[in-house]
mmCIF file of C-alpha atoms in Angstrom:
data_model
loop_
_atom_site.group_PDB
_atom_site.id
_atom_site.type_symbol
_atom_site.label_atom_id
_atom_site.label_comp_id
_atom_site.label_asym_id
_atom_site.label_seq_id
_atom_site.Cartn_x
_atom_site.Cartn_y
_atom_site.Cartn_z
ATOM 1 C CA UNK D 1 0.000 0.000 0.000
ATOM 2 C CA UNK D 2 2.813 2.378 1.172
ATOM 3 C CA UNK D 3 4.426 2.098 -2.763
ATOM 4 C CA UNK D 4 0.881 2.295 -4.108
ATOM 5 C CA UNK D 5 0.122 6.193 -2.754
ATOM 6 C CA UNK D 6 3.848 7.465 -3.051
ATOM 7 C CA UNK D 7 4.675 6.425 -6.494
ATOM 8 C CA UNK D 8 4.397 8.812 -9.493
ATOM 9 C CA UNK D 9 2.109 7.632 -11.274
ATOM 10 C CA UNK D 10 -0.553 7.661 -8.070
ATOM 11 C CA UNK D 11 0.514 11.040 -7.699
ATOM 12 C CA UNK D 12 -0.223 12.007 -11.208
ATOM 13 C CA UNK D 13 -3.625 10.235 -11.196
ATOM 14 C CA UNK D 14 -4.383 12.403 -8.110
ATOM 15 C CA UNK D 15 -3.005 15.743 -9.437
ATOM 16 C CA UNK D 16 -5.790 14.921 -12.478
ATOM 17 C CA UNK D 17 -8.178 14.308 -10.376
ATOM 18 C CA UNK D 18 -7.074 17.555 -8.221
ATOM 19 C CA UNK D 19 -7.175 19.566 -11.530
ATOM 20 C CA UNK D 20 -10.863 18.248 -12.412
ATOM 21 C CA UNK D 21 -12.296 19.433 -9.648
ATOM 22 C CA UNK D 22 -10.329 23.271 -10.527
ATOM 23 C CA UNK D 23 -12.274 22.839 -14.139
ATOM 24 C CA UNK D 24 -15.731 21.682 -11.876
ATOM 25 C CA UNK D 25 -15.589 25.139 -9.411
ATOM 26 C CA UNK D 26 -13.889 27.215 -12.473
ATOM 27 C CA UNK D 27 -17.090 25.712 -14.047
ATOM 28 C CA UNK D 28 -19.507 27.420 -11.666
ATOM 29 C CA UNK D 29 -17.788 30.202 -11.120
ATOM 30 C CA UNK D 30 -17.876 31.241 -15.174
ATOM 31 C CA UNK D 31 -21.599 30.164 -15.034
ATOM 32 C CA UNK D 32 -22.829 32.757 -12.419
ATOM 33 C CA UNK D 33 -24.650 35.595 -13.250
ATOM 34 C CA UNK D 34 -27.210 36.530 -16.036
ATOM 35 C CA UNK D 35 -26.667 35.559 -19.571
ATOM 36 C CA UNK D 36 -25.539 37.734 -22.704
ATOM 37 C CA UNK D 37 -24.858 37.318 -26.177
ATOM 38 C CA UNK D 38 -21.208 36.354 -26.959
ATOM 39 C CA UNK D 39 -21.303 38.648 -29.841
ATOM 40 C CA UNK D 40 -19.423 36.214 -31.976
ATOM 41 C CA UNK D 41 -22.295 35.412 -34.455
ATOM 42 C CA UNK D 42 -22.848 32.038 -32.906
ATOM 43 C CA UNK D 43 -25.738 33.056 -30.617
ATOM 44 C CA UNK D 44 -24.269 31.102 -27.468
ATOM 45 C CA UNK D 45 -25.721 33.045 -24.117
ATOM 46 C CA UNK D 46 -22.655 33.508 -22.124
ATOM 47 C CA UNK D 47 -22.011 35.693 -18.552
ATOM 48 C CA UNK D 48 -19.888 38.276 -19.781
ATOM 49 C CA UNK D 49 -17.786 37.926 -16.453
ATOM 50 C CA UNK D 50 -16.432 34.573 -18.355
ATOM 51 C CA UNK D 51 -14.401 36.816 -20.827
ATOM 52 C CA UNK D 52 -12.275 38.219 -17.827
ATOM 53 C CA UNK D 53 -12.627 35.244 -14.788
ATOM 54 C CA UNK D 54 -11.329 31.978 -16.190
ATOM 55 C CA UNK D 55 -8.197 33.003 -17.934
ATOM 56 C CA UNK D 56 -7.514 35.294 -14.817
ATOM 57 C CA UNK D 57 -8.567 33.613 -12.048
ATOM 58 C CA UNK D 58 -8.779 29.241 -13.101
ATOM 59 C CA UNK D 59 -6.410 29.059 -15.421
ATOM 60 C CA UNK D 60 -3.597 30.897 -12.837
ATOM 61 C CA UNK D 61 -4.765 27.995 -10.391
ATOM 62 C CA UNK D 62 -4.372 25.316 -12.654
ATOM 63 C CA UNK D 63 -0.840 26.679 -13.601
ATOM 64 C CA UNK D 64 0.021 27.128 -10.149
ATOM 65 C CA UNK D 65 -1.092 23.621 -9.132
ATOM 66 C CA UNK D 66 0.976 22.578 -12.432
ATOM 67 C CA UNK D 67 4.533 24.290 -10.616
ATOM 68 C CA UNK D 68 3.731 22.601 -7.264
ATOM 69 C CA UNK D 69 3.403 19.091 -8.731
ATOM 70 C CA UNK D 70 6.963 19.933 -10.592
ATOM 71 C CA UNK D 71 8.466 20.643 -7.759
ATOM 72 C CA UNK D 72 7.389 17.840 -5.530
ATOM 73 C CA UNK D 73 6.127 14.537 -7.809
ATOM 74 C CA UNK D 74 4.299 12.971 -4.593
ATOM 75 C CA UNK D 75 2.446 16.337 -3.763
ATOM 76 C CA UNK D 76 -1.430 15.950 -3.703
ATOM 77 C CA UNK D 77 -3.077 19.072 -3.239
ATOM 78 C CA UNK D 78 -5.064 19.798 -0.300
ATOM 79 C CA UNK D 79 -9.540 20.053 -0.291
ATOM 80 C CA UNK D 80 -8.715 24.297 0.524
ATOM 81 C CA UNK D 81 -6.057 24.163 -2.913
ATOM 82 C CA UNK D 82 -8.151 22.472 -4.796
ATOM 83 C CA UNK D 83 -11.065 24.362 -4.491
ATOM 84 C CA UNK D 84 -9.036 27.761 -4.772
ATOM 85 C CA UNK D 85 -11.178 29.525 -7.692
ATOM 86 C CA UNK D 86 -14.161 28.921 -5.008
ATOM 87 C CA UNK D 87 -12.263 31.092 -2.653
ATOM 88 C CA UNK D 88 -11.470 33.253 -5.594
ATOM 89 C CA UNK D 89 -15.042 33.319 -6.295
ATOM 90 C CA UNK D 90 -16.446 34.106 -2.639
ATOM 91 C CA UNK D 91 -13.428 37.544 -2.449
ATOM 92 C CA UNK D 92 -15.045 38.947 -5.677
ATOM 93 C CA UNK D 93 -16.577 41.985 -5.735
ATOM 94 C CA UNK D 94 -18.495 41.391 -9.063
ATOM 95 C CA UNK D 95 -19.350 37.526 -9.000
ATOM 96 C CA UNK D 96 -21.196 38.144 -6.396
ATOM 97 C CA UNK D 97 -22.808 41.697 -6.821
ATOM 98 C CA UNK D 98 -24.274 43.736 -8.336
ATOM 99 C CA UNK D 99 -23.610 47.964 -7.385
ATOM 100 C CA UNK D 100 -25.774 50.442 -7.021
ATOM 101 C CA UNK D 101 -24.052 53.920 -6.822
ATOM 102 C CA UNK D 102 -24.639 57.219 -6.403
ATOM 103 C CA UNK D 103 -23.108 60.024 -8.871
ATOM 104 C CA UNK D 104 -21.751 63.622 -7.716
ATOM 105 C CA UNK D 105 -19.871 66.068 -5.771
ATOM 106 C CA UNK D 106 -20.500 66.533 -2.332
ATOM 107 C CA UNK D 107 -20.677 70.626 -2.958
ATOM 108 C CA UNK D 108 -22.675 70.710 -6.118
ATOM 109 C CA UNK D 109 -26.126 70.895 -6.472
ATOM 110 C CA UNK D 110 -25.841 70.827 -10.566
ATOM 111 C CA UNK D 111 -23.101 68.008 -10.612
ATOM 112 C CA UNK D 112 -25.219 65.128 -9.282
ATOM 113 C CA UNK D 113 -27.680 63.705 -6.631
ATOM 114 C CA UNK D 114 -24.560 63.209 -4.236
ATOM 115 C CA UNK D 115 -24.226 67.355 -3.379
ATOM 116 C CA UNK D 116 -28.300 67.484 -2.648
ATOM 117 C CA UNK D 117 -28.607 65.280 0.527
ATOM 118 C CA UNK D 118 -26.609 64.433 3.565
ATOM 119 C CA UNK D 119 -24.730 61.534 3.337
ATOM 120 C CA UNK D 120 -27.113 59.415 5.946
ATOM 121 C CA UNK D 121 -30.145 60.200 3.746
ATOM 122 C CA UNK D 122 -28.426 59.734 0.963
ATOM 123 C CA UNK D 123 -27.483 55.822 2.396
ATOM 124 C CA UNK D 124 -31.158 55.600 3.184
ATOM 125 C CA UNK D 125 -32.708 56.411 -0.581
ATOM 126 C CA UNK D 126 -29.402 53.981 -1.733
ATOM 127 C CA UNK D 127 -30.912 51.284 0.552
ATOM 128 C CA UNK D 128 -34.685 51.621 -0.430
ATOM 129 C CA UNK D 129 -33.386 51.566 -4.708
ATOM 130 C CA UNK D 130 -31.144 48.767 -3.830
ATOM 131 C CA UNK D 131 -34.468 46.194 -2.729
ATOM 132 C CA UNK D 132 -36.220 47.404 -5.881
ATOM 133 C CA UNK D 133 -32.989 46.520 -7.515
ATOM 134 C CA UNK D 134 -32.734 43.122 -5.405
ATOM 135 C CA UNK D 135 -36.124 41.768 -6.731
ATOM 136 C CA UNK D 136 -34.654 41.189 -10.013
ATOM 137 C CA UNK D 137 -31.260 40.069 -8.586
ATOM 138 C CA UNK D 138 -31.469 36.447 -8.144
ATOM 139 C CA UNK D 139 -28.696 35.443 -5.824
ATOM 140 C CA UNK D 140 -26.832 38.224 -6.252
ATOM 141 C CA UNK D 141 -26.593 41.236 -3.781
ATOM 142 C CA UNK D 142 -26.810 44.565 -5.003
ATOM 143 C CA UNK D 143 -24.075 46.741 -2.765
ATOM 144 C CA UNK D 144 -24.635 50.250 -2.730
ATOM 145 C CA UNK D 145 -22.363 53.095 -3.633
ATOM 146 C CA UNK D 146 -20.831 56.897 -3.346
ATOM 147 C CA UNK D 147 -19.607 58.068 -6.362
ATOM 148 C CA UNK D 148 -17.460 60.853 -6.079
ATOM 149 C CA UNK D 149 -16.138 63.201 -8.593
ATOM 150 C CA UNK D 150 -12.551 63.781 -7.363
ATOM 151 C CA UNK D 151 -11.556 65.883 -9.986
ATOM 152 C CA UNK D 152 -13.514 68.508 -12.004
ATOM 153 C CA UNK D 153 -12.242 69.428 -14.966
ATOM 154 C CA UNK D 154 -12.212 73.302 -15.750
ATOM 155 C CA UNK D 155 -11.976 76.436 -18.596
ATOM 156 C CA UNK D 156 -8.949 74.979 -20.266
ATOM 157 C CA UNK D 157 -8.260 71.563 -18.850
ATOM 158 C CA UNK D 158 -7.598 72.177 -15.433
ATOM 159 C CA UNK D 159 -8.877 70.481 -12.929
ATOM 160 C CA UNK D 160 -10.116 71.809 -9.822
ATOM 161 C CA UNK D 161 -9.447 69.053 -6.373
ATOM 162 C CA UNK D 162 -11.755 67.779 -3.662
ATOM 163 C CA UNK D 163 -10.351 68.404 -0.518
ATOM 164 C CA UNK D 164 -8.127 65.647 0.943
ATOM 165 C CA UNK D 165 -10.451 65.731 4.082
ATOM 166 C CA UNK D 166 -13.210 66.038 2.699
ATOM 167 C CA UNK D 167 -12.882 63.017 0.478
ATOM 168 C CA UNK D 168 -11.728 61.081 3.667
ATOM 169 C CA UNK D 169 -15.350 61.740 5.550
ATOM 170 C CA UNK D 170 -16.673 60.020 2.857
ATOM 171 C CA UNK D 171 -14.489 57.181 2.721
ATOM 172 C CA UNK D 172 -14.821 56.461 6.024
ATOM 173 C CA UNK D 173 -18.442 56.920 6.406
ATOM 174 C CA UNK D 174 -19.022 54.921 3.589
ATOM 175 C CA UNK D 175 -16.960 52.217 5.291
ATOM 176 C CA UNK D 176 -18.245 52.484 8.558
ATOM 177 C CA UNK D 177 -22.065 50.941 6.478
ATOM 178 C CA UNK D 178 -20.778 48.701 4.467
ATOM 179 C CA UNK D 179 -20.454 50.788 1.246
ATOM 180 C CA UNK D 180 -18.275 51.448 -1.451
ATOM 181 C CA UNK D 181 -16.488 54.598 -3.024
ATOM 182 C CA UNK D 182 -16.138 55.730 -5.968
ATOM 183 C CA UNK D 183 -13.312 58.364 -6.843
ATOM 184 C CA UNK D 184 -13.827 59.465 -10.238
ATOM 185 C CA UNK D 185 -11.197 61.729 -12.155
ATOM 186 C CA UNK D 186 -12.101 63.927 -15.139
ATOM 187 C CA UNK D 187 -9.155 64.707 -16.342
ATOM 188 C CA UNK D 188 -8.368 67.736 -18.428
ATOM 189 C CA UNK D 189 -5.729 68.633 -20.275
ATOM 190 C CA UNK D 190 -3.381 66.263 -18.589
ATOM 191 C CA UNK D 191 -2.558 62.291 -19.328
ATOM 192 C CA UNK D 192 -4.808 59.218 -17.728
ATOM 193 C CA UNK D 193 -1.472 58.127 -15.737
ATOM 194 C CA UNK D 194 -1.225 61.015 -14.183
ATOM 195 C CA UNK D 195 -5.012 61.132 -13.470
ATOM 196 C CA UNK D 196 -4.662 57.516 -12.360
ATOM 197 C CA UNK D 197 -1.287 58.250 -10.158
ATOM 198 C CA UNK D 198 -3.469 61.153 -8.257
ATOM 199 C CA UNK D 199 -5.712 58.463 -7.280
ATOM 200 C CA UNK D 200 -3.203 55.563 -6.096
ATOM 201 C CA UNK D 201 -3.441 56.081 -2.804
ATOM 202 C CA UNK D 202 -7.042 56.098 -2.232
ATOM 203 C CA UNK D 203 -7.131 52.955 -2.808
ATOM 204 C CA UNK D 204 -5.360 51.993 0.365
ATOM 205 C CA UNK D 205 -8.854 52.127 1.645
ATOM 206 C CA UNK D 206 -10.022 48.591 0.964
ATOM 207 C CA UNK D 207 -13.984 49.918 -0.017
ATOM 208 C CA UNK D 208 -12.196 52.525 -2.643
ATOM 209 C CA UNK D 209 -12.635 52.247 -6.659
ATOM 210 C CA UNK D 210 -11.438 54.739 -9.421
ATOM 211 C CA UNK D 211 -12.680 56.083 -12.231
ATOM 212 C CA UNK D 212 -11.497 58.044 -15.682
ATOM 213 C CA UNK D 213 -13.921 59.979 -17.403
ATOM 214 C CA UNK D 214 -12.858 60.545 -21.097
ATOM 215 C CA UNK D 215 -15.885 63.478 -21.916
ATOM 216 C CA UNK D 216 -13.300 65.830 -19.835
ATOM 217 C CA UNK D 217 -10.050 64.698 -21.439
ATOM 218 C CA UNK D 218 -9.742 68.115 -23.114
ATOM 219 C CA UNK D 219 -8.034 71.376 -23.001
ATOM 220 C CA UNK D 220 -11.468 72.657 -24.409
ATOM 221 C CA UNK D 221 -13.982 71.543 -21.648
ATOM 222 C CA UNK D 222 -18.166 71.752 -23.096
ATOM 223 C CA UNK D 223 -16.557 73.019 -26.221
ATOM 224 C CA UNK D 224 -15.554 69.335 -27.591
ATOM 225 C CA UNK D 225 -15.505 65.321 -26.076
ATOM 226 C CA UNK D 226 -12.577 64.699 -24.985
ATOM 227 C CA UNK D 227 -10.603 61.341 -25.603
ATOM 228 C CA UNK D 228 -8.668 58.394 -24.263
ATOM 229 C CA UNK D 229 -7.128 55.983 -26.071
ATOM 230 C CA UNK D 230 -6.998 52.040 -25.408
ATOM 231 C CA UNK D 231 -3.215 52.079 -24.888
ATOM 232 C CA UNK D 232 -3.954 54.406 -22.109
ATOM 233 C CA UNK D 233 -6.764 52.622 -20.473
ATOM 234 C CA UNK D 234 -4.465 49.050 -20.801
ATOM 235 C CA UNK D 235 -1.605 51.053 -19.087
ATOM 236 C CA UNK D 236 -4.128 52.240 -16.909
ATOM 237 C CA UNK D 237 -5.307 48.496 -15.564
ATOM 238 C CA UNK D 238 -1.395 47.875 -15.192
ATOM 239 C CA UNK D 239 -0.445 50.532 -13.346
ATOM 240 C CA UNK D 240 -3.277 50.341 -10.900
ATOM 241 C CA UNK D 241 -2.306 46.312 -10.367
ATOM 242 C CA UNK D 242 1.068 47.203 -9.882
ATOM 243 C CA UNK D 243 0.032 49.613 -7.032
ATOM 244 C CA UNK D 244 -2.052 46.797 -5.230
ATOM 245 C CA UNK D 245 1.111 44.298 -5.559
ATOM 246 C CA UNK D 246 3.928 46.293 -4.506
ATOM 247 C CA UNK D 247 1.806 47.709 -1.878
ATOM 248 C CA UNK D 248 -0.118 44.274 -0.707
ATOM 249 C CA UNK D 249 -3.064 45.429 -1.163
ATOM 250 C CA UNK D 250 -5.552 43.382 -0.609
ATOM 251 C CA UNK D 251 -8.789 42.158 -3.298
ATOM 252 C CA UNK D 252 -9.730 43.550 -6.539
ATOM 253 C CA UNK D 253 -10.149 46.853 -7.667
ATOM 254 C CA UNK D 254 -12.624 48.353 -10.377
ATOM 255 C CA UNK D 255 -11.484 50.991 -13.016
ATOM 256 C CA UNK D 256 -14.405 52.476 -14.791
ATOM 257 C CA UNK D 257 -14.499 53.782 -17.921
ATOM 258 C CA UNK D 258 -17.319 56.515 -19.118
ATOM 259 C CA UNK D 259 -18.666 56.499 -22.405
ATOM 260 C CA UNK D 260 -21.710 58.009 -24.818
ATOM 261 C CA UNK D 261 -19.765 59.236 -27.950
ATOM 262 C CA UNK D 262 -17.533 56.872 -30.597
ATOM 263 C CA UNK D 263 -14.772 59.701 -30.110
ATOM 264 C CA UNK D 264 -14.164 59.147 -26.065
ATOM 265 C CA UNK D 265 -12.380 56.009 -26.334
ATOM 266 C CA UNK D 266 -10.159 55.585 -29.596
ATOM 267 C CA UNK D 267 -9.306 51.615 -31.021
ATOM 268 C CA UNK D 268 -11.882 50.586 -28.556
ATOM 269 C CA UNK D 269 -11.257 46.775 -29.644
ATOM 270 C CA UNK D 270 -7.333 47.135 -28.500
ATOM 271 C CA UNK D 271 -8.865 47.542 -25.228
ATOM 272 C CA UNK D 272 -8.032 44.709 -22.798
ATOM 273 C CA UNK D 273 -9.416 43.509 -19.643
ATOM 274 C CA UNK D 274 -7.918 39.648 -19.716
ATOM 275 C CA UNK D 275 -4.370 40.028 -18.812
ATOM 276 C CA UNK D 276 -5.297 41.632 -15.491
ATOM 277 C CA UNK D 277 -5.550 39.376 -12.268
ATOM 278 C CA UNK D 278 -6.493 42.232 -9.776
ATOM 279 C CA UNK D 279 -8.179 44.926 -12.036
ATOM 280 C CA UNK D 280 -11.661 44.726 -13.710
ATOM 281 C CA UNK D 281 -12.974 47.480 -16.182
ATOM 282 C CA UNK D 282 -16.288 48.655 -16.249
ATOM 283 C CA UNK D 283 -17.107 50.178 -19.319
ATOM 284 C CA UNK D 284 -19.609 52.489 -18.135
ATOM 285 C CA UNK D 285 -22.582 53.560 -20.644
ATOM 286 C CA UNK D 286 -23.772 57.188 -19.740
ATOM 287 C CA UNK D 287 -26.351 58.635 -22.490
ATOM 288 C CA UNK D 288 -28.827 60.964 -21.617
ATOM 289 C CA UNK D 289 -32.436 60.745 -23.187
ATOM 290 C CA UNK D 290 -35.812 59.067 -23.623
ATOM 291 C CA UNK D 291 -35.708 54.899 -23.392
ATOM 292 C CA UNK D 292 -35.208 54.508 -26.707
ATOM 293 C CA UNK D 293 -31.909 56.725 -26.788
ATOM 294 C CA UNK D 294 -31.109 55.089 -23.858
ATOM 295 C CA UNK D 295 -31.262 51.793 -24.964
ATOM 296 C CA UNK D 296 -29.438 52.831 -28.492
ATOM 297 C CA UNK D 297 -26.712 54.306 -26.251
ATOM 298 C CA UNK D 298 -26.029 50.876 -24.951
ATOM 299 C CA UNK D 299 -26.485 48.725 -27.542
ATOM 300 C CA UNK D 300 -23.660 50.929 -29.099
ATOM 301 C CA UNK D 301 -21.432 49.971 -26.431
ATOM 302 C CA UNK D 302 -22.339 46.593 -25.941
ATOM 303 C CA UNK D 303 -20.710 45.849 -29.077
ATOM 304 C CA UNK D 304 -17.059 45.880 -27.485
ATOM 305 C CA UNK D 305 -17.535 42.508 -26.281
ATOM 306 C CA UNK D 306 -13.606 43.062 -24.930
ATOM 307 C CA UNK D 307 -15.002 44.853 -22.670
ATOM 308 C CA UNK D 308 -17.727 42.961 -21.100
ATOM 309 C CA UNK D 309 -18.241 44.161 -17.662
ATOM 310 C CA UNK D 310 -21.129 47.167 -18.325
ATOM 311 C CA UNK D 311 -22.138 49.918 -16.686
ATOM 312 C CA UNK D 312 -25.322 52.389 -16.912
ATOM 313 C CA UNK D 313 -26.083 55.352 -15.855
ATOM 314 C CA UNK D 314 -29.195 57.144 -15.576
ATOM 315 C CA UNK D 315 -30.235 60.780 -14.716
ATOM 316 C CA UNK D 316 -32.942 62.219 -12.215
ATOM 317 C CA UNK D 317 -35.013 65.118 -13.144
ATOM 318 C CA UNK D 318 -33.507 68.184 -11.144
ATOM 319 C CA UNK D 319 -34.862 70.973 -13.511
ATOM 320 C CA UNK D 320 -31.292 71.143 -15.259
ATOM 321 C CA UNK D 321 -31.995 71.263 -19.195
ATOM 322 C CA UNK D 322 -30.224 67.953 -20.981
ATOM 323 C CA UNK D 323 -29.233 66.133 -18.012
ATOM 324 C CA UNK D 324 -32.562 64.161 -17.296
ATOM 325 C CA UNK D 325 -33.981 60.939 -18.396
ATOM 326 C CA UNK D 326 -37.524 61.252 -19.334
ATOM 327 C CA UNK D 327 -39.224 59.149 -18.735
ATOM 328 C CA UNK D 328 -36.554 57.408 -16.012
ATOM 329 C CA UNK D 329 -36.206 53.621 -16.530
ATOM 330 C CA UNK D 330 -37.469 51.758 -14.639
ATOM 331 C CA UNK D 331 -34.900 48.960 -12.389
ATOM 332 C CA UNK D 332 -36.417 45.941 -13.865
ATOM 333 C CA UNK D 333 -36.151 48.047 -17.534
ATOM 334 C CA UNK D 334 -32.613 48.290 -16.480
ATOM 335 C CA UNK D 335 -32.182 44.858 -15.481
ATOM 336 C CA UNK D 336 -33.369 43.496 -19.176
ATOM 337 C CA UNK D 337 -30.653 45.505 -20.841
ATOM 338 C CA UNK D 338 -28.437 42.650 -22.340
ATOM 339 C CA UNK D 339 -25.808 42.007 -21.166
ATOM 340 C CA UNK D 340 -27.078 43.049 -17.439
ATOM 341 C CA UNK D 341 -25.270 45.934 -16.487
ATOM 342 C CA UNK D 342 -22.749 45.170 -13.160
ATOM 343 C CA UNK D 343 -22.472 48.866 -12.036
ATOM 344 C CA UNK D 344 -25.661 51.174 -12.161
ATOM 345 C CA UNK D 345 -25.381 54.526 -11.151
ATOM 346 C CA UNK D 346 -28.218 57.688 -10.487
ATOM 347 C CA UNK D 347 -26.300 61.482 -11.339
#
């Protein structure tokens, strides 16, 4: 018996049988979530999260499983390494929610919901959309959300700063209930890394997301739409999952991407989201309108299936001409869009 369960070939029969239980949970883990269509012709419903999770998340496992057997022939892996991607699975943010945010600054009226409300009530209408949002969740949760504009872009491309302790109240409130954050950066005149560099070390807060907003990339603010390019947003990814390595950092982080005009994001298609372990864009659909222009809006940008993880926003009614839906959506309306938006914001 002894030579039986040491020799190689045991081993190797084992390490199979370790690695078919890795494709089993990797299985379950790409199935979660609602269905979409590929956008390859073929018609296959697919979760858009399995574009991003199994070559990022299983396929690392199985690899790393593969170097451990190497390096010691008689190694079987343990229940806990087997089942790693289910571990994987339970940490993430987005295969297992869906978020709820809302849009602003906290000192204007005209920017967003966020600057009308205290921050309490704010939590409170958050929590009452969120179980309208939760009847059409399945087993999902829907985590709610402050979404803060960080910085505002200005005459000329510069960009005007929340204050450092400001921003920190509502960081820390929003952590203290269980919330997320949101720092969103418009950027001007100046490049995405430095935009993104501003914003590193926000994310030392473990509840703390970023966010570029290409409309603003412009030295000629409301005079043209600005523009990022996919090189940018793919250096972007990289340098904030550098930051969360070399600082151990722990989890993932989301980098979302605005977008309601062709010109804000140049060679969309270049744009990758695989090669990143700790980084998932949202490519964040933001038109203004009736339903129909609505729905147009995203359809557009559905069609960069490299960038499957959506986002929508929608816009309340606050008297200011061109920023309101009419008539609003409705959250089941929202929840039919295909593929099922991930992040869903109110501005």
């Amino acid at each position: 018996m002894t030579f039986i369960f040491s020799s190689p070939s045991f081993a190797k029969k084992r390490y199979v049988f370790a690695l078919f239980l890795l494709v089993i949970v990797g299985w379950g883990v790409a199935g979660s979530g609602p269905a979409s269509t590929d956008g390859d012709g073929s018609g296959v419903a697919r979760d858009p999260l399995q574009r991003v999770f199994p070559a990022a998340y299983f396929i690392d496992q199985a690899r790393r499983l593969e170097v451990a057997y190497a390096q010691r022939p008689y190694w079987v892996p343990t229940r806990e390494e087997a089942l790693a991607s289910a571990t994987l699975r339970e940490e993430s943010l987005l295969l297992n929610n869906y978020i709820l945010a809302y849009y602003g600054h906290p000192f204007s009226k005209t920017m967003g919901i966020l600057g009308r409300y205290p921050k309490e009530e704010l939590r409170q209408r958050l929590l009452k959309v969120a179980a309208e949002y939760r009847e059409f969740s399945g087993s999902r949760d829907v985590r709610i959300a402050f979404y803060i504009i960080f910085g505002t872009a200005q005459p000329a491309g510069e960009i005007g700063y929340i204050r450092e302790e400001t921003l920190r109240e509502w960081i820390e409130f929003a952590q203290e209930h269980d919330m997320l954050v949101f720092v969103d950066h418009q950027i001007g005149r100046f490049t995405p890394e430095r935009a993104v560099r501003q914003m590193l070390p926000w994310l030392r807060y473990p509840n703390v997301h970023v966010a570029l907003d290409p409309e603003w990339r412009t030295d000629r603010p409301m005079k043209e739409i600005g523009t990022v390019s996919a090189a940018e947003l793919n250096d972007a990814q990289k340098m904030i999952e550098d930051y969360l390595v070399e600082n151990n950092l722990p989890g993932e982080r989301l980098l979302v991407v605005h977008q309601f005009n062709w010109r804000m994001i140049s060679q969309p298609t270049h744009v990758d989201t695989r090669k990143f372990t700790r980084v998932r864009l949202v490519h964040n659909l933001s038109g203004i309108g009736t339903p129909t222009q609505k729905r147009d809006t995203y359809a557009f940008g559905a069609r960069f299936v490299n960038m499957p993880v959506k986002g929508f926003k929608l816009w309340y009614d606050f008297g200011i001409s061109g920023h309101t839906d009419k008539p609003m959506l409705t959250p089941k309306e929202v929840m039919d869009l295909s593929p099922r938006p991930y992040l869903i914001m109110y501005q």
